mmCIF file of C-alpha atoms in Angstrom:
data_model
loop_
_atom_site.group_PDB
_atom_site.id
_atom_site.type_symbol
_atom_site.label_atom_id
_atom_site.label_comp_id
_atom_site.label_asym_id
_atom_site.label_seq_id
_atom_site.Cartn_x
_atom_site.Cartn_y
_atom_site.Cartn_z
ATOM 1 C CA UNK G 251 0.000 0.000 0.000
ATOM 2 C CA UNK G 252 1.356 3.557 -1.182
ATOM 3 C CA UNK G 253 0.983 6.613 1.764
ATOM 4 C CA UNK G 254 -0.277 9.171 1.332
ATOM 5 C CA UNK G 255 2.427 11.863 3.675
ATOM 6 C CA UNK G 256 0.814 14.899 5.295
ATOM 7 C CA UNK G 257 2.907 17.624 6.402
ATOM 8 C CA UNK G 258 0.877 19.626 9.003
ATOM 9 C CA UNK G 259 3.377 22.862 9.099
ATOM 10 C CA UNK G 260 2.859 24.921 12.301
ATOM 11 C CA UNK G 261 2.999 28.762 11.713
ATOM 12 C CA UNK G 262 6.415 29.653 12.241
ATOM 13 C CA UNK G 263 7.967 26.377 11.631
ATOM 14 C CA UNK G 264 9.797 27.144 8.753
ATOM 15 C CA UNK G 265 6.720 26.066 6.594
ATOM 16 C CA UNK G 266 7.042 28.529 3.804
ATOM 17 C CA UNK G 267 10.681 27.518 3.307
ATOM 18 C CA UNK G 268 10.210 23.529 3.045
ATOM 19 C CA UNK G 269 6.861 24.685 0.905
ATOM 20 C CA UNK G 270 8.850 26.851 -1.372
ATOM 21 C CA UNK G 271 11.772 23.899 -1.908
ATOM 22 C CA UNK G 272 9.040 20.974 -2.403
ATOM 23 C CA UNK G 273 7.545 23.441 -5.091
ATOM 24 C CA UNK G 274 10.809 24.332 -6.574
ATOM 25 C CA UNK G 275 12.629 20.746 -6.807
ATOM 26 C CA UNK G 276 8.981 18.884 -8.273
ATOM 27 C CA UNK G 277 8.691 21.598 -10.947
ATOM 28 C CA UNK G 278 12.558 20.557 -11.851
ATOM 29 C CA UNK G 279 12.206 16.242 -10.895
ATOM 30 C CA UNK G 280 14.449 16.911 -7.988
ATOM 31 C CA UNK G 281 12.007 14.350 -5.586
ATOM 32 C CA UNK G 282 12.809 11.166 -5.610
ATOM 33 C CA UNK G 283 10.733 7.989 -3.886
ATOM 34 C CA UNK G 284 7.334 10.406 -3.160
ATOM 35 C CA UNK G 285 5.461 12.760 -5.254
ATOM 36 C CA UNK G 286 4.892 16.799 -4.321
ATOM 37 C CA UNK G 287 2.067 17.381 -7.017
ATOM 38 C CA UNK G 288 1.711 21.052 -8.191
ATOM 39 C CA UNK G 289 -1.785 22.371 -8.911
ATOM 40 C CA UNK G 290 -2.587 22.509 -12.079
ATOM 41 C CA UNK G 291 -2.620 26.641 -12.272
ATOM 42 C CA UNK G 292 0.632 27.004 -10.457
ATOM 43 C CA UNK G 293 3.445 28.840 -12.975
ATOM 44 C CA UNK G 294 6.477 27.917 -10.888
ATOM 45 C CA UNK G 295 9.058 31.125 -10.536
ATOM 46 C CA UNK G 296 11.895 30.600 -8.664
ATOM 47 C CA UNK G 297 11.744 34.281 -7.101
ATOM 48 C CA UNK G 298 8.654 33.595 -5.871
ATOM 49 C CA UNK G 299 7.308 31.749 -2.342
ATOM 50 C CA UNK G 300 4.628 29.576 -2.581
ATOM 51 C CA UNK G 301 2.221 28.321 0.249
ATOM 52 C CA UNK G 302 1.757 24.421 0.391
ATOM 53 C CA UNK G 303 0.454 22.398 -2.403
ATOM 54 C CA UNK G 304 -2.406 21.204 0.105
ATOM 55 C CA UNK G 305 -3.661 24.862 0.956
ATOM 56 C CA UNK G 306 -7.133 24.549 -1.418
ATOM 57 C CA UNK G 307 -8.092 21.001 0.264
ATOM 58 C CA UNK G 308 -7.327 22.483 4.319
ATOM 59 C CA UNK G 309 -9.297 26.023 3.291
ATOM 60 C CA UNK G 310 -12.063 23.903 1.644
ATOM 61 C CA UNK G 311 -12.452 20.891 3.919
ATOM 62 C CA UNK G 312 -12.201 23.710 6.837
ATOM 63 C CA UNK G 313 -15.739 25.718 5.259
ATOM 64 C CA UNK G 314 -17.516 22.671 4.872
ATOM 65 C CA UNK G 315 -20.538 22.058 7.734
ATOM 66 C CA UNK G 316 -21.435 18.532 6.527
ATOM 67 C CA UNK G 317 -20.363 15.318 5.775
ATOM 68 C CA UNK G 318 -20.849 15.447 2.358
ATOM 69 C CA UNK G 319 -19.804 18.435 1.159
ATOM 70 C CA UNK G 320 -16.460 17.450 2.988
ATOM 71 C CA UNK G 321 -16.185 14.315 0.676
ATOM 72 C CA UNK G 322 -17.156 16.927 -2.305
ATOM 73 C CA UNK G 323 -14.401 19.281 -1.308
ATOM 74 C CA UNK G 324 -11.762 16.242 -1.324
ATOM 75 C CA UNK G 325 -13.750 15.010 -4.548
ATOM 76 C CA UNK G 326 -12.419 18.287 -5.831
ATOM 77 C CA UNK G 327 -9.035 19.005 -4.678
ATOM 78 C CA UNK G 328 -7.725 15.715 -3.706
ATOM 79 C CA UNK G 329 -8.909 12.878 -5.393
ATOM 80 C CA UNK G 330 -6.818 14.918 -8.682
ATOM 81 C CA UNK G 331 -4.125 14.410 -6.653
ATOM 82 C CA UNK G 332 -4.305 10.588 -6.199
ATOM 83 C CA UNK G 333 -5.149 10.469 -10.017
ATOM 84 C CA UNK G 334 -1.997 12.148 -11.084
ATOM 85 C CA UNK G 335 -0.083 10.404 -8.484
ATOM 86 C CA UNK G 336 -0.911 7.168 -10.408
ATOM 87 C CA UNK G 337 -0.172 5.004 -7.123
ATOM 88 C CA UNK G 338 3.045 6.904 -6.081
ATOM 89 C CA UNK G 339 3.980 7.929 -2.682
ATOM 90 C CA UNK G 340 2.397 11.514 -2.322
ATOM 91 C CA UNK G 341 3.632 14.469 -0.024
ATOM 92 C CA UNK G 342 1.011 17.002 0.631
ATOM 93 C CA UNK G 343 1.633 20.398 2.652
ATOM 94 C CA UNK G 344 -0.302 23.091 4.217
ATOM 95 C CA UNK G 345 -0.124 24.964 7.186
ATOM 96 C CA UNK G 346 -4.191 25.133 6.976
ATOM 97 C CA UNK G 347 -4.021 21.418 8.458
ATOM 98 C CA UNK G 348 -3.246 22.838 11.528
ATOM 99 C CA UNK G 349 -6.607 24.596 11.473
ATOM 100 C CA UNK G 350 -9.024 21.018 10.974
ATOM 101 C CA UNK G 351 -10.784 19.802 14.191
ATOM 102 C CA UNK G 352 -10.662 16.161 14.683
ATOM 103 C CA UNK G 353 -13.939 15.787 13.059
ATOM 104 C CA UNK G 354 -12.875 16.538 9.683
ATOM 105 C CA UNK G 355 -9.286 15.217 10.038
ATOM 106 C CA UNK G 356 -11.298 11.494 10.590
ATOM 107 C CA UNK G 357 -13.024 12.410 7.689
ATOM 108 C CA UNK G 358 -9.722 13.179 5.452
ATOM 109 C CA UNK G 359 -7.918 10.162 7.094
ATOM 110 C CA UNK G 360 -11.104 8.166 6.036
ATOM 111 C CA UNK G 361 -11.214 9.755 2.564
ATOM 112 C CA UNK G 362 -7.584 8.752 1.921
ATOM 113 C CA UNK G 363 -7.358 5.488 3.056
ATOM 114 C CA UNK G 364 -10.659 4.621 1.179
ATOM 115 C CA UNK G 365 -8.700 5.338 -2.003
ATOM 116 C CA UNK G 366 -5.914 2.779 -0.762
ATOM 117 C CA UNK G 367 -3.705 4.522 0.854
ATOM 118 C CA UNK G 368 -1.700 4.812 3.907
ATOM 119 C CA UNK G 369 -1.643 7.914 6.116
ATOM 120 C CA UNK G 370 1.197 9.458 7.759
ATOM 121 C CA UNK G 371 1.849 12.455 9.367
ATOM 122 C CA UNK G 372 4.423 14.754 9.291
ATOM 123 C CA UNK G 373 4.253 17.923 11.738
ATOM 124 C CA UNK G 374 7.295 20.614 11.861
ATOM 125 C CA UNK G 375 7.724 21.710 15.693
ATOM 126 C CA UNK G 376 9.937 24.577 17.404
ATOM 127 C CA UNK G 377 10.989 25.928 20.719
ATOM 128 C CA UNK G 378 8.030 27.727 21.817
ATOM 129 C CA UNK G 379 10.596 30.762 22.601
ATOM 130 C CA UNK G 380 12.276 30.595 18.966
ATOM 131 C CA UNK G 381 8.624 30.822 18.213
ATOM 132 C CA UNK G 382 7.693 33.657 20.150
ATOM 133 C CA UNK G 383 11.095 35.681 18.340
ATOM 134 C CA UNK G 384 9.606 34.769 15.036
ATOM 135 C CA UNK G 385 6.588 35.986 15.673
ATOM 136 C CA UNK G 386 7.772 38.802 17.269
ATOM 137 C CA UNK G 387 9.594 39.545 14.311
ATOM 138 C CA UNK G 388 6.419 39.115 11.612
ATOM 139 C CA UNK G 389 4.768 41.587 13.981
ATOM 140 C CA UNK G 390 7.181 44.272 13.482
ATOM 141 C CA UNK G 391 7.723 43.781 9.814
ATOM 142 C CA UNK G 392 3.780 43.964 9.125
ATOM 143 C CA UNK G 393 3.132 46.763 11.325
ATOM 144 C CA UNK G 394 6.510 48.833 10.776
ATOM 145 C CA UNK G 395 6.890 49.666 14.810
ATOM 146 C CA UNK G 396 8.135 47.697 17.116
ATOM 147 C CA UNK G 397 6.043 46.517 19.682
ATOM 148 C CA UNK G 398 6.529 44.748 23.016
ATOM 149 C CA UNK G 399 5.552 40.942 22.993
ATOM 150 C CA UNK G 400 2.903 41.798 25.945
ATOM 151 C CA UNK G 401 1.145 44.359 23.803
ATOM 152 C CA UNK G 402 0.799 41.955 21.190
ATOM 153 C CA UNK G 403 -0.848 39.163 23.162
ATOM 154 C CA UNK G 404 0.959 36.483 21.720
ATOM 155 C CA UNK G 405 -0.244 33.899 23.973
ATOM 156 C CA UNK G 406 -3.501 32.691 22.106
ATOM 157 C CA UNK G 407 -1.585 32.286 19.201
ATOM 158 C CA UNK G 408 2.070 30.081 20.941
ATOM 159 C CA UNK G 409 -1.369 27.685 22.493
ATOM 160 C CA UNK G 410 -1.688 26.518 18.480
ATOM 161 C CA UNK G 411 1.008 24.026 18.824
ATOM 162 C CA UNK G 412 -1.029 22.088 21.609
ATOM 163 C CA UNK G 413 -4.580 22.364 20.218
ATOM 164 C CA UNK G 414 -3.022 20.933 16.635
ATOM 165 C CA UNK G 415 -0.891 17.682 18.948
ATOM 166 C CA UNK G 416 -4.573 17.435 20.785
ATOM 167 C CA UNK G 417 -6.578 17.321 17.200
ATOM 168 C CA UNK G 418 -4.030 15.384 15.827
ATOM 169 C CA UNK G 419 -3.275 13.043 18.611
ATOM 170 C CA UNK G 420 -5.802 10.163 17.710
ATOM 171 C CA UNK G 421 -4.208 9.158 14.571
ATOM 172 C CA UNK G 422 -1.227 8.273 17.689
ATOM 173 C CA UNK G 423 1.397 6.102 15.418
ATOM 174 C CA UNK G 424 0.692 7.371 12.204
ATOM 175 C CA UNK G 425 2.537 11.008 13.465
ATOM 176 C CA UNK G 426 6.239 11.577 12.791
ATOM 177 C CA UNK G 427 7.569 15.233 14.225
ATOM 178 C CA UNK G 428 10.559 17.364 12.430
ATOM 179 C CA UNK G 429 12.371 19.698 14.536
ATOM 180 C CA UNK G 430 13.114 22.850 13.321
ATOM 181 C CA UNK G 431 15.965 23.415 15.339
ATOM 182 C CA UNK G 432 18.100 21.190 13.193
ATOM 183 C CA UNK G 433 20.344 22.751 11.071
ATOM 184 C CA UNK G 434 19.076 21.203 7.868
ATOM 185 C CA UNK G 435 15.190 21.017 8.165
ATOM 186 C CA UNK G 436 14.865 19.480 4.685
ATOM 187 C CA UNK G 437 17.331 16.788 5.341
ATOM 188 C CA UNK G 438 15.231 15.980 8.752
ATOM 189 C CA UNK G 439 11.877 16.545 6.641
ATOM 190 C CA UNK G 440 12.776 13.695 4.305
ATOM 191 C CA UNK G 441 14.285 11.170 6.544
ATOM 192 C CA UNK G 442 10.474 10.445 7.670
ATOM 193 C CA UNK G 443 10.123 9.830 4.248
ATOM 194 C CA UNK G 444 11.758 6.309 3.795
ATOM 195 C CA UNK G 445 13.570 5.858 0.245
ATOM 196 C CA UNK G 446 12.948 9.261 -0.573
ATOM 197 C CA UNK G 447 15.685 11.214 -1.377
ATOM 198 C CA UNK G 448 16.087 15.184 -2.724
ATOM 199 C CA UNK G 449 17.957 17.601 -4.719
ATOM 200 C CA UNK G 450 18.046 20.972 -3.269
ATOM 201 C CA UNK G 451 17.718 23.918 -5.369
ATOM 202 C CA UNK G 452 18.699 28.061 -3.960
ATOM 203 C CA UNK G 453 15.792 29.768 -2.368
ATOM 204 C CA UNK G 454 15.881 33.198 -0.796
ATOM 205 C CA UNK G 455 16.076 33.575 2.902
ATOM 206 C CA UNK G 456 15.096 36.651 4.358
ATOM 207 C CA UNK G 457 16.487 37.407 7.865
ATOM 208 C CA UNK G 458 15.904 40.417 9.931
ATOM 209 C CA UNK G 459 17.725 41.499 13.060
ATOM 210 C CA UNK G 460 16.409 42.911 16.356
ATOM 211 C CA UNK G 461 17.686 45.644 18.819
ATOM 212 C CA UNK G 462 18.897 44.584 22.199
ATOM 213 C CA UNK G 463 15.540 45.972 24.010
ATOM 214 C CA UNK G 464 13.298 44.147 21.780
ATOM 215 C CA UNK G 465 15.048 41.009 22.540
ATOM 216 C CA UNK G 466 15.044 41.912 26.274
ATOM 217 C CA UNK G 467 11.337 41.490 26.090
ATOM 218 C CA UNK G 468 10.872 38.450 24.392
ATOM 219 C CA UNK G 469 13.734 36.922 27.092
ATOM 220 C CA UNK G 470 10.782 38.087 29.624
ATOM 221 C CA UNK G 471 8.504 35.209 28.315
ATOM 222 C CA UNK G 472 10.856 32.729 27.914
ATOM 223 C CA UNK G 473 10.433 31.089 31.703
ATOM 224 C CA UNK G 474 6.563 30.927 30.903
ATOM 225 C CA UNK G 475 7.654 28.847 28.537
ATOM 226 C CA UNK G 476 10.435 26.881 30.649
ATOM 227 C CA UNK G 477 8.073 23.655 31.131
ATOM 228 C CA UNK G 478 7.033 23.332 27.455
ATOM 229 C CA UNK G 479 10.134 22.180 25.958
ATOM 230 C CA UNK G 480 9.603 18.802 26.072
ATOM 231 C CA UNK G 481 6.632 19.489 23.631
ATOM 232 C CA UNK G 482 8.306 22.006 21.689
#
């Protein structure tokens, strides 16, 4: 039986990176072992980013009340997919996978393994403080100020991490985690893929720098955190 590999990429997990690279080495055959499909209306430029090739089937399966139209919204995005794949190993990504409740994640692991295929999981996790910097830094890009983590209110959003493990958690086995803290996430990424193997091609990385005062006030946070490292 083929699997079908779902990367559930946490916000701030390096998501858009790996999502970039899958997109960048299938448009080139650069994959070996498991498939990255590319939608259909995707022109691949390699100046670009590019969210995951899953994004369509999280956003749809995520607006749909019932049953059915959940099957219809994996009729539509999906099932292409497992065409094209022609019973190759697939690798689909979206960060939107972190949104599903359990509910429609039974009904996606049901879909897929209905078509005859295997389901494993592959989630990207991070220091919750390496997180909180990240964020941090998003924050003061998008809003062109800097601005104190404890204005923000970044708690609700550093809780994601658990609520996705908790939605995620009954599928137990079938879950494989990736550290982001190792130096190279795509060679960690793929070893949970077994006899896959990669080419990597250039990507730009963009990094910005903080003052000594900003960091000061994420360092503030960092013993709230000081118990969840074993989870993150």
């Amino acid at each position: 039986m083929k699997t079908i590999y779902l990367h559930v990429g946490l916000g701030k997990t390096a998501t858009t990176f790996l999502q970039t690279q899958l997109a960048y080495m299938s448009s080139m055959r650069k994959i070996i072992g498991v498939k990255y499909p590319i939608p259909k209306n995707w022109k691949i430029n390699y100046d670009n980013h590019y969210h995951g090739n899953g994004h369509d089937i999280a956003i749809s399966l995520n607006q749909s009340k019932t049953v059915n139209k959940q099957i219809d919204a994996l009729d539509l995005y999906l099932l292409p997919f497992i065409k094209r794949g022609k019973g190759q190993n697939l690798l689909i990504s979206s960060e939107d996978f972190g949104t599903l409740e359990e509910d429609k994640i039974q009904v996606l692991s049901n879909y897929i393994k209905d078509h005859d295929y295997k389901l494993t999981v592959i989630i990207t996790v991070r220091q919750l403080i390496k997180f909180a910097y990240s964020f941090y830094m998003q924050m003061v890009a998008s809003n062109g100020e800097s601005r104190t983590l404890e204005k923000l209110k970044p708690f609700e959003y550093m809780s994601q991490p658990l609520t996705v493990l908790n939605n995620w958690s009954f599928l137990k086995k079938d879950i494989r985690f990736v550290s982001t803290q190792n130096t190279d996430i795509l060679k960690s990424f793929f070893m949970e893929i077994p006899k896959s193997s990669f080419e990597s091609v250039g990507t730009k990385i963009i990094n910005r720098s903080i003052s000594n005062g900003e960091y000061e006030s994420l360092l503030k946070i960092n013993t709230y955190f000081e118990n969840d490292k074993k989870i993150c």
